[in-house]
Coordinates of C-alpha atoms in Angstrom, one line a residue:
I922 CA 139.2 237.3 53.5
N923 CA 137.3 236.0 56.4
N924 CA 134.1 238.0 56.9
Q925 CA 132.7 235.7 59.5
Y926 CA 131.3 237.3 62.6
N927 CA 131.6 235.9 66.1
Y928 CA 128.1 234.7 66.9
M929 CA 128.8 233.5 70.5
T930 CA 126.5 236.2 71.9
A931 CA 123.7 234.8 69.8
K932 CA 124.1 231.3 71.0
V933 CA 120.8 230.3 72.6
E934 CA 121.8 226.9 73.9
S935 CA 124.6 225.4 75.9
W936 CA 125.3 222.3 78.0
G937 CA 123.9 222.5 81.6
S938 CA 126.8 220.8 83.2
R939 CA 130.1 219.1 82.3
V940 CA 128.8 215.8 83.7
G941 CA 125.8 216.1 81.4
L942 CA 128.0 216.9 78.4
I943 CA 130.3 213.9 79.1
L944 CA 127.4 211.5 79.6
A945 CA 125.7 212.8 76.4
M946 CA 129.0 212.3 74.5
A947 CA 129.5 208.9 76.0
G948 CA 125.9 208.1 75.2
N949 CA 126.5 209.2 71.7
A950 CA 129.4 206.7 71.5
V951 CA 127.9 203.9 73.6
G952 CA 125.4 202.4 71.2
L953 CA 124.0 199.1 70.0
G954 CA 127.4 198.2 68.5
N955 CA 129.0 197.9 71.9
F956 CA 126.8 195.0 72.9
L957 CA 125.7 193.5 69.5
R958 CA 128.7 194.1 67.2
F959 CA 131.8 194.1 69.4
P960 CA 131.5 190.6 70.9
V961 CA 130.5 189.1 67.5
Q962 CA 133.5 190.8 65.8
A963 CA 135.8 189.4 68.6
V964 CA 134.5 185.9 68.1
Q965 CA 134.8 186.0 64.4
N966 CA 138.3 187.4 64.5
G967 CA 140.2 185.2 66.9
G968 CA 138.8 186.1 70.3
G969 CA 141.7 187.5 72.3
A970 CA 143.6 188.2 69.1
F971 CA 141.0 190.8 68.3
I972 CA 141.4 192.8 71.5
I973 CA 145.1 193.7 70.9
P974 CA 144.7 195.4 67.4
Y975 CA 141.4 196.8 68.7
L976 CA 143.1 198.6 71.5
V977 CA 146.0 199.7 69.3
C978 CA 143.5 201.2 66.8
F979 CA 141.7 202.9 69.7
L980 CA 144.9 204.6 70.7
L981 CA 146.2 205.4 67.2
M982 CA 143.0 206.2 65.4
G983 CA 140.1 206.5 67.9
I984 CA 141.6 208.9 70.4
P985 CA 143.1 211.1 67.6
L986 CA 139.7 211.3 65.8
L987 CA 138.1 212.3 69.1
F988 CA 140.6 215.1 69.6
I989 CA 140.1 216.2 66.0
E990 CA 136.3 216.3 66.2
W991 CA 136.1 217.8 69.7
S992 CA 138.5 220.6 68.8
S993 CA 137.0 221.2 65.3
G994 CA 133.6 221.5 66.9
R995 CA 134.6 223.9 69.6
F996 CA 136.5 226.0 67.0
G997 CA 133.5 226.2 64.7
G998 CA 131.3 227.0 67.7
K999 CA 133.3 230.2 68.2
F1000 CA 131.8 231.5 64.9
G1001 CA 128.3 230.3 65.7
N1002 CA 128.6 227.2 63.5
H1003 CA 127.0 224.0 64.9
S1004 CA 127.2 221.5 62.0
T1005 CA 130.0 220.2 60.0
P1006 CA 129.6 222.1 56.6
Y1007 CA 130.3 225.4 58.3
I1008 CA 132.5 224.1 61.1
L1009 CA 134.8 223.0 58.3
D1010 CA 134.2 226.3 56.4
S1011 CA 135.4 228.2 59.5
M1012 CA 138.6 226.2 59.5
V1013 CA 139.7 226.1 55.9
K1014 CA 139.5 228.4 52.9
G1015 CA 137.9 227.3 49.7
R1016 CA 134.3 227.2 48.6
L1017 CA 134.2 223.5 47.9
L1018 CA 135.7 222.1 51.1
K1019 CA 132.6 222.9 53.1
Y1020 CA 130.8 220.3 51.1
I1021 CA 132.9 217.6 52.7
G1022 CA 130.9 218.5 55.8
V1023 CA 127.7 217.4 54.1
F1024 CA 128.6 213.9 55.2
G1025 CA 128.2 215.1 58.8
I1026 CA 124.5 215.8 58.3
F1027 CA 123.7 213.1 55.6
T1028 CA 125.2 210.2 57.6
N1029 CA 123.1 211.0 60.7
I1030 CA 119.8 211.2 58.9
A1031 CA 120.5 208.1 56.8
V1032 CA 121.7 206.1 59.8
V1033 CA 119.0 207.1 62.2
A1034 CA 116.4 206.0 59.6
Y1035 CA 117.3 202.3 60.1
Y1036 CA 119.0 202.6 63.5
C1037 CA 115.6 203.5 65.1
Y1038 CA 114.3 200.3 63.6
I1039 CA 116.8 198.3 65.7
E1040 CA 115.8 200.5 68.7
S1041 CA 112.2 199.6 68.1
W1042 CA 113.1 195.9 68.2
T1043 CA 114.4 196.5 71.8
M1044 CA 111.2 198.2 72.8
S1045 CA 109.1 195.4 71.3
Y1046 CA 111.2 192.7 73.0
M1047 CA 110.9 194.4 76.3
F1048 CA 107.1 194.4 75.8
H1049 CA 107.2 190.7 74.8
S1050 CA 109.4 189.8 77.8
V1051 CA 106.9 191.4 80.2
M1052 CA 104.0 189.7 78.5
G1053 CA 105.7 186.3 78.7
T1054 CA 105.6 185.7 75.0
F1055 CA 108.9 183.8 75.1
T1056 CA 107.9 181.5 77.9
G1057 CA 108.1 177.9 76.9
M1058 CA 109.5 178.6 73.5
T1059 CA 112.3 176.4 72.2
Q1060 CA 115.5 178.1 70.8
A1061 CA 114.2 177.5 67.3
E1062 CA 110.9 179.1 68.1
V1063 CA 112.6 182.2 69.6
S1064 CA 114.7 182.5 66.5
A1065 CA 111.6 182.1 64.3
F1066 CA 109.8 184.8 66.3
F1067 CA 112.4 187.4 65.0
T1068 CA 111.8 186.2 61.4
S1069 CA 108.1 186.6 61.9
Y1070 CA 108.5 190.0 63.5
V1071 CA 110.4 191.6 60.6
D1072 CA 107.9 190.2 58.2
I1073 CA 105.4 193.1 58.4
G1074 CA 102.6 191.0 57.0
H1075 CA 102.8 188.8 60.1
S1076 CA 101.8 190.0 63.6
T1077 CA 103.2 188.4 66.8
T1078 CA 100.8 190.3 69.1
G1079 CA 97.7 190.8 67.0
I1080 CA 98.7 194.4 66.3
P1081 CA 98.5 195.0 62.6
Y1082 CA 101.8 195.9 61.1
E1083 CA 103.4 195.5 64.5
A1084 CA 107.0 196.3 63.3
V1085 CA 105.8 199.5 61.7
V1086 CA 103.9 200.6 64.8
F1087 CA 106.8 200.1 67.2
Y1088 CA 109.1 201.8 64.7
I1089 CA 106.9 204.9 64.5
I1090 CA 106.5 205.0 68.3
C1091 CA 110.3 204.8 68.7
L1092 CA 110.8 207.6 66.1
L1093 CA 108.2 209.8 67.9
I1094 CA 110.0 209.4 71.2
N1095 CA 113.3 210.4 69.7
T1096 CA 111.7 213.4 67.9
F1097 CA 109.9 214.6 71.0
I1098 CA 113.0 214.5 73.2
L1099 CA 115.0 216.3 70.4
S1100 CA 112.3 219.1 70.3
K1101 CA 113.3 219.9 73.9
G1102 CA 116.8 220.8 72.7
L1103 CA 120.1 220.1 74.5
S1104 CA 118.4 220.0 77.9
G1105 CA 116.3 217.1 76.7
V1106 CA 119.3 215.1 75.4
E1107 CA 121.2 215.9 78.6
K1108 CA 118.3 214.6 80.8
V1109 CA 118.0 211.4 78.9
A1110 CA 121.8 210.9 79.1
K1111 CA 121.9 211.5 82.8
I1112 CA 119.1 208.8 83.3
G1113 CA 119.9 206.4 80.5
M1114 CA 123.7 206.0 80.9
P1115 CA 123.6 205.1 84.7
L1116 CA 120.7 202.7 84.0
L1117 CA 122.6 201.2 81.1
I1118 CA 125.7 200.5 83.2
L1119 CA 123.6 199.2 86.1
F1120 CA 121.7 196.8 83.9
G1121 CA 125.0 195.8 82.2
V1122 CA 126.7 195.1 85.6
V1123 CA 123.8 193.0 86.9
L1124 CA 123.7 190.8 83.7
A1125 CA 127.5 190.6 83.7
I1126 CA 127.5 189.3 87.3
K1127 CA 124.9 186.7 86.4
A1128 CA 127.1 185.6 83.4
L1129 CA 130.2 185.4 85.6
T1130 CA 128.4 183.2 88.2
L1131 CA 126.8 180.9 85.6
G1132 CA 129.8 178.6 85.3
T1133 CA 128.8 175.1 84.2
S1134 CA 125.3 175.2 85.7
G1135 CA 123.8 175.7 82.3
A1136 CA 125.2 172.5 80.8
S1137 CA 122.6 170.0 79.5
E1138 CA 122.5 166.7 77.8
Q1139 CA 122.6 168.4 74.4
F1140 CA 125.5 170.7 75.5
P1141 CA 127.3 168.8 78.3
D1142 CA 130.5 170.9 77.9
A1143 CA 128.8 174.3 78.2
N1144 CA 130.8 176.6 80.4
A1145 CA 130.4 180.4 80.6
W1146 CA 134.1 180.7 81.5
D1147 CA 135.0 179.2 78.2
G1148 CA 133.4 182.1 76.4
L1149 CA 135.2 184.6 78.6
N1150 CA 138.6 182.9 78.3
F1151 CA 138.2 182.8 74.5
L1152 CA 137.6 186.5 74.4
W1153 CA 140.6 187.4 76.6
T1154 CA 143.2 184.8 75.6
P1155 CA 145.2 186.2 72.7
Q1156 CA 146.0 183.8 69.8
Y1157 CA 149.1 185.7 68.7
E1158 CA 149.4 184.1 65.3
S1159 CA 146.2 185.9 64.3
L1160 CA 147.9 189.2 64.8
W1161 CA 149.7 188.7 61.4
D1162 CA 146.3 188.5 59.7
L1163 CA 145.4 191.9 58.1
K1164 CA 141.7 190.8 58.3
V1165 CA 141.8 191.1 62.0
W1166 CA 143.3 194.5 61.9
M1167 CA 140.8 195.7 59.4
A1168 CA 137.9 194.4 61.5
A1169 CA 139.4 196.1 64.6
A1170 CA 139.8 199.4 62.9
G1171 CA 136.2 199.2 61.5
Q1172 CA 134.8 198.5 65.0
I1173 CA 136.4 201.8 66.2
F1174 CA 134.1 203.8 63.9
F1175 CA 131.0 201.9 65.1
T1176 CA 131.9 202.2 68.8
L1177 CA 133.1 205.8 69.1
S1178 CA 130.6 207.4 66.6
V1179 CA 133.5 209.2 64.9
G1180 CA 133.2 210.2 61.2
M1181 CA 129.5 211.1 61.7
G1182 CA 129.4 214.8 62.7
T1183 CA 127.6 214.4 66.0
I1184 CA 130.7 215.0 68.1
H1185 CA 131.5 218.2 66.2
C1186 CA 127.9 219.4 66.8
Y1187 CA 128.0 218.6 70.6
A1188 CA 131.4 220.2 71.0
A1189 CA 130.2 223.4 69.1
Y1190 CA 128.1 224.2 72.2
V1191 CA 131.2 224.2 74.5
K1192 CA 132.5 227.6 75.6
P1193 CA 135.7 228.7 73.8
K1194 CA 138.0 228.2 76.8
D1195 CA 136.4 225.0 78.1
D1196 CA 138.4 221.8 78.2
I1197 CA 137.9 219.4 75.3
A1198 CA 141.0 217.2 75.7
L1199 CA 139.9 215.6 79.0
N1200 CA 136.3 215.5 77.8
A1201 CA 137.3 213.6 74.7
V1202 CA 139.4 211.1 76.6
S1203 CA 136.7 210.7 79.3
A1204 CA 133.9 209.9 76.8
G1205 CA 136.2 207.6 74.9
F1206 CA 137.3 205.6 77.8
M1207 CA 133.8 205.4 79.3
N1208 CA 132.8 203.9 75.9
E1209 CA 135.7 201.4 76.0
F1210 CA 134.8 200.3 79.5
V1211 CA 131.2 199.7 78.4
E1212 CA 132.2 197.9 75.3
V1213 CA 135.3 195.9 76.3
V1214 CA 134.3 195.0 79.8
L1215 CA 130.4 194.9 79.8
G1216 CA 130.1 194.1 76.1
S1217 CA 132.3 191.0 76.5
L1218 CA 130.7 189.8 79.7
I1219 CA 127.1 189.3 78.7
V1220 CA 126.2 187.8 75.3
I1221 CA 129.2 185.4 74.7
P1222 CA 129.6 184.0 78.3
I1223 CA 125.8 183.5 78.7
A1224 CA 125.5 181.8 75.3
A1225 CA 128.6 179.7 76.0
G1226 CA 127.3 178.8 79.4
Y1227 CA 124.2 177.1 77.9
L1228 CA 125.1 176.2 74.3
G1229 CA 128.9 175.7 74.5
L1230 CA 131.7 177.7 73.0
D1231 CA 131.7 175.6 69.7
W1232 CA 128.1 176.6 69.1
V1233 CA 128.9 180.3 69.8
K1234 CA 131.8 180.2 67.3
E1235 CA 129.6 178.7 64.6
N1236 CA 126.5 180.9 65.2
A1237 CA 127.9 184.2 66.4
G1238 CA 126.0 187.0 64.7
F1239 CA 124.2 190.3 65.2
G1240 CA 120.9 188.4 65.6
M1241 CA 122.1 186.5 68.7
A1242 CA 120.8 189.3 71.0
F1243 CA 117.2 188.8 69.7
Q1244 CA 117.2 185.2 68.4
T1245 CA 119.1 183.6 71.2
M1246 CA 119.1 185.6 74.4
P1247 CA 115.3 185.5 75.2
Y1248 CA 115.6 181.6 75.1
L1249 CA 118.6 181.6 77.4
F1250 CA 116.8 183.9 79.9
Q1251 CA 114.0 181.4 80.1
Q1252 CA 116.4 179.0 81.8
W1253 CA 116.6 181.4 84.8
G1254 CA 113.0 180.8 85.8
E1255 CA 109.7 182.7 85.2
V1256 CA 110.4 185.8 87.2
L1257 CA 114.1 186.2 86.6
S1258 CA 113.6 185.7 82.8
V1259 CA 111.2 188.7 82.8
V1260 CA 113.7 190.8 84.8
A1261 CA 116.6 189.8 82.6
G1262 CA 114.6 190.5 79.4
V1263 CA 113.7 193.9 80.6
M1264 CA 117.3 194.7 81.7
W1265 CA 118.9 193.3 78.5
F1266 CA 116.5 195.0 76.1
G1267 CA 116.3 198.0 78.3
L1268 CA 120.1 198.3 78.2
L1269 CA 120.0 198.1 74.4
F1270 CA 117.2 200.7 74.2
F1271 CA 119.2 203.2 76.3
A1272 CA 122.3 202.4 74.3
G1273 CA 120.4 203.1 71.1
I1274 CA 118.4 206.2 72.0
T1275 CA 121.4 208.1 73.5
S1276 CA 123.1 207.5 70.1
S1277 CA 120.1 208.3 67.9
L1278 CA 119.3 211.5 69.8
A1279 CA 122.8 212.7 68.9
M1280 CA 122.1 212.1 65.2
G1281 CA 119.4 214.7 65.2
T1282 CA 121.5 217.5 66.5
P1283 CA 123.6 218.3 63.3
W1284 CA 120.5 218.8 61.2
M1285 CA 118.9 220.9 63.9
G1286 CA 122.0 223.0 64.4
F1287 CA 122.5 223.6 60.7
M1288 CA 118.9 224.6 60.1
R1289 CA 118.9 227.0 63.1
D1290 CA 122.2 228.6 62.1
E1291 CA 121.5 229.0 58.4
F1292 CA 117.7 229.4 58.3
G1293 CA 116.6 230.4 61.8
W1294 CA 114.6 227.3 62.5
G1295 CA 113.5 226.7 66.1
R1296 CA 113.9 223.5 68.0
N1297 CA 110.4 222.2 67.2
K1298 CA 110.7 222.8 63.5
G1299 CA 114.2 221.4 63.4
A1300 CA 113.3 218.2 65.4
W1301 CA 110.0 217.4 63.6
S1302 CA 111.5 218.0 60.2
F1303 CA 114.3 215.6 61.2
G1304 CA 111.8 213.0 62.3
A1305 CA 109.8 213.4 59.1
M1306 CA 112.9 212.8 56.9
A1307 CA 113.9 209.8 59.1
L1308 CA 110.4 208.4 58.7
I1309 CA 110.3 208.8 54.9
L1310 CA 113.8 207.3 54.5
G1311 CA 113.2 204.7 57.3
L1312 CA 109.9 203.1 56.3
P1313 CA 111.5 201.3 53.3
T1314 CA 114.0 199.7 55.7
V1315 CA 111.1 198.4 57.8
I1316 CA 108.7 197.4 55.0
F1317 CA 111.4 195.9 52.7
Y1318 CA 113.8 194.6 55.4
Q1319 CA 113.8 191.2 53.9
Q1320 CA 114.7 192.6 50.5
G1321 CA 118.0 194.0 51.9
V1322 CA 117.1 197.7 52.1
F1323 CA 118.1 197.8 55.8
D1324 CA 121.6 196.3 55.0
E1325 CA 122.1 198.6 52.0
Y1326 CA 121.6 201.7 54.2
D1327 CA 123.9 200.2 56.8
Y1328 CA 126.6 199.6 54.2
W1329 CA 126.6 202.9 52.5
A1330 CA 125.6 205.3 55.3
G1331 CA 126.8 203.4 58.4
T1332 CA 130.1 202.1 57.0
V1333 CA 131.4 203.7 53.8
S1334 CA 130.3 207.2 54.7
L1335 CA 132.0 207.1 58.1
V1336 CA 135.3 206.0 56.7
V1337 CA 135.2 208.6 53.9
F1338 CA 134.3 211.5 56.1
A1339 CA 136.8 210.6 58.9
M1340 CA 139.6 210.3 56.3
L1341 CA 138.8 213.6 54.6
E1342 CA 138.4 215.5 57.9
T1343 CA 141.6 214.2 59.3
I1344 CA 143.6 215.3 56.2
L1345 CA 141.9 218.7 56.4
F1346 CA 142.6 219.1 60.1
S1347 CA 146.2 218.0 59.9
W1348 CA 147.4 219.3 56.6
I1349 CA 145.1 222.2 55.5
F1350 CA 144.0 223.7 58.7
G1351 CA 147.5 222.8 59.9
M1352 CA 148.8 220.7 62.8
D1353 CA 150.2 223.7 64.6
K1354 CA 146.9 225.5 64.8
G1355 CA 145.2 222.1 65.4
W1356 CA 147.4 221.3 68.3
R1357 CA 146.7 224.7 69.9
E1358 CA 143.0 224.0 69.6
I1359 CA 143.3 220.5 71.2
T1360 CA 145.5 221.7 74.1
S1361 CA 143.8 225.1 74.7
G1362 CA 142.0 225.0 78.1
A1363 CA 143.0 221.3 78.5
D1364 CA 142.7 219.9 82.0
I1365 CA 145.2 217.2 81.2
K1366 CA 148.6 217.2 79.6
V1367 CA 148.1 215.7 76.1
P1368 CA 151.2 213.7 75.2
N1369 CA 153.2 215.5 72.5
V1370 CA 153.5 212.2 70.6
Y1371 CA 149.8 212.7 69.6
K1372 CA 150.8 215.7 67.5
Y1373 CA 152.7 213.3 65.2
I1374 CA 150.2 210.5 65.4
I1375 CA 147.4 212.8 64.3
K1376 CA 149.5 214.3 61.5
Y1377 CA 151.0 211.1 60.1
V1378 CA 149.7 207.8 61.6
T1379 CA 146.0 208.4 61.8
P1380 CA 145.6 209.7 58.2
L1381 CA 147.7 206.8 56.9
M1382 CA 145.5 204.3 58.8
L1383 CA 142.3 205.9 57.5
I1384 CA 143.6 205.8 53.9
I1385 CA 144.5 202.1 54.3
I1386 CA 141.0 201.4 55.7
F1387 CA 139.4 203.2 52.8
L1388 CA 141.5 201.5 50.2
G1389 CA 140.9 198.2 52.0
S1390 CA 137.2 198.7 51.8
L1391 CA 137.4 199.7 48.1
F1392 CA 139.6 196.7 47.2
K1393 CA 138.5 194.2 49.8
P1394 CA 140.1 190.9 48.8
L1395 CA 138.3 187.6 48.0
N1396 CA 137.0 185.8 51.1
N1397 CA 138.5 188.7 53.1
D1398 CA 141.8 186.8 52.9
W1399 CA 144.3 189.6 53.1
S1400 CA 147.4 187.5 53.6
G1401 CA 146.6 185.1 50.8
N1402 CA 145.8 187.9 48.3
V1403 CA 148.9 189.9 49.2
S1404 CA 150.9 186.7 48.4
S1405 CA 148.9 186.3 45.2
L1406 CA 149.6 189.9 44.1
L1407 CA 153.4 189.6 44.9
S1408 CA 153.6 186.3 42.9
G1409 CA 152.0 188.0 39.9
S1410 CA 148.6 186.2 40.1
G1411 CA 146.7 189.4 40.6
W1412 CA 144.3 190.7 43.3
N1413 CA 140.9 189.0 43.5
L1414 CA 138.2 191.3 44.7
D1415 CA 135.5 190.2 47.2
N1416 CA 131.9 190.8 46.4
G1417 CA 131.8 192.8 49.7
S1418 CA 134.3 195.3 48.3
I1419 CA 133.0 198.8 47.4
I1420 CA 133.8 198.3 43.7
K1421 CA 131.9 194.9 43.5
T1422 CA 129.0 196.1 45.7
I1423 CA 128.3 199.0 43.4
T1424 CA 127.5 196.5 40.6
H1425 CA 125.6 194.0 42.8
A1426 CA 128.2 191.4 41.9
G1427 CA 127.2 189.1 44.7
I1428 CA 123.5 189.0 43.7
H1429 CA 124.4 188.5 40.1
D1430 CA 126.5 185.5 41.1
Q1431 CA 123.5 184.1 43.0
I1432 CA 121.3 184.6 39.9
A1433 CA 123.8 182.9 37.7
A1434 CA 123.9 179.9 40.1
A1435 CA 120.1 179.7 40.7
T1436 CA 118.0 177.2 38.8
D1437 CA 114.6 178.0 40.3
T1438 CA 112.7 180.7 38.4
A1439 CA 111.0 182.0 41.6
Q1440 CA 114.4 182.4 43.3
I1441 CA 115.8 184.3 40.2
A1442 CA 112.8 186.6 40.2
A1443 CA 113.2 187.3 44.0
L1444 CA 116.9 188.1 43.5
E1445 CA 116.1 190.5 40.5
D1446 CA 113.4 192.1 42.7
K1447 CA 116.1 192.6 45.4
I1448 CA 118.3 194.5 43.0
F1449 CA 115.4 196.7 42.2
Y1450 CA 114.8 197.5 45.9
L1451 CA 118.5 198.1 46.5
N1452 CA 118.6 200.6 43.7
I1453 CA 115.6 202.4 45.1
A1454 CA 117.5 202.6 48.5
R1455 CA 120.6 204.0 46.7
F1456 CA 118.4 206.5 44.9
L1457 CA 117.0 207.7 48.3
L1458 CA 120.4 208.0 49.8
V1459 CA 121.9 209.9 46.9
G1460 CA 118.8 212.1 46.8
L1461 CA 119.3 213.0 50.5
F1462 CA 123.0 213.8 49.9
V1463 CA 122.2 216.1 47.0
F1464 CA 119.4 217.7 48.9
I1465 CA 121.7 218.6 51.9
S1466 CA 124.4 219.8 49.5
L1467 CA 121.8 222.1 47.9
L1468 CA 120.8 223.5 51.3
V1469 CA 124.5 224.1 52.0
F1470 CA 124.8 226.0 48.7
I1471 CA 121.7 228.1 49.5
A1472 CA 123.1 228.8 52.9
Y1473 CA 126.4 229.9 51.3
K1474 CA 124.6 232.3 49.0
K1475 CA 122.7 233.7 52.0
R1476 CA 125.9 234.2 53.9
V1477 CA 127.5 236.0 50.9
K1478 CA 124.5 238.3 50.8
E1479 CA 124.8 239.0 54.5
G1480 CA 128.6 239.5 54.3
R1481 CA 129.6 236.7 56.5
A1482 CA 130.9 234.1 54.1
T1483 CA 134.4 232.7 53.8
L1484 CA 135.7 233.9 50.5

């Protein structure tokens, strides 16, 4: 018996305009991964060979997940639910299924805790670009600057605990904007997204016109076009490597912000008859434009233009944005280097903050729906939790706490939630009802083939990705391990698999191989800090689950629970 009431009349917030909603949704999707992770993943997985499976995964997994999360959010919003536990509760019967929605609050708080730290790097690097800190530095010195920065005992500006200071400032900015509600998020998206694209286009044009002018005695073959050609020329033999497909599928989660609960929350504020199909596609393709076009036109071509493609292939990594780009900008002259630094790190900041703001809305929506909390109370409590969880990622960055959060909250949690919500939507809520939700009020004709893709193909892909993460093969060599398994030689797990990661297998291997007592002690300390990180993450998940249970009891008492 469904005793839920329709709380639409009690809804106190809504989006000011469709443009604002789409920009906010696109801002949620367009994040640091578009510019920092995508080009690196492409380089590490065969360049042009990566683009093909990436686009296939976007069409078969990304778009379906966008449809699922937009339509689920709007459906839950009809019953006054603005966070995933009770959005799912409004869709499916069963007291336990709502707890799957805990992922949709947990992931956002856990991710924003360390994501804001990366955002604070962009703020700091903008500051240092303007101050001329990088002027005259060699590439090695710029790289060493980053190492010094994340060592909180060392200050690059004379500000004590500089990394902590910038982190707290960044978190305060996020919390203040969140306290203004949807209107605050919408205003930032309307300003931030156009600026992000403008900065990206200017830097991309500079990269495209660089050509061979950055070649030097050390790198005589440097050519920006080599970087671009590598990214866009498919090496078809790599398409048979499962590793490339797994990497492409994993990037979809990072790039579209699916499996987090933010899309559900944003869509819950859409009116019952408003379009969600075109909105989902618009936000999705805007993200793809930013990632595939702008993301591939900046870091890799500029780095290849000065350091050569071979250097890029060997050194491609997340840190290139901070450890390499400031040095490359210095080659443009004193004034242009400052402008480029502000544009590049400003672009990253806007990409980051439009995503981190979205992460606050599920908690705020949940606490308002279930416990009547206002915007200020919801926003500042979110900021406080992010600070408590996040400070260890700043203070113990070099002990691996940051990476531990990223692995469990920013990777595993996304896959698990996306897999479970897709199965719930397609098979328990039912594809017939789900399809009606997707197409109701749609301003576009959604191809009927997506009804079958969402029901069969997308869940299967997500199950494969989850099992692939659980049983990741040694050295990420999928083809070799499949052959090994078929020949009866067994399946060798990689230390990066979920099963091996739980036991800290990689660190234990390092301890076994180490001969220096100081190194062994440092590795043992690292395990201690990682276990503390896990304790905090599990504690957060249990805490949110308890709140969902209390909310359920409250709903039963008020006669509006799903029984």
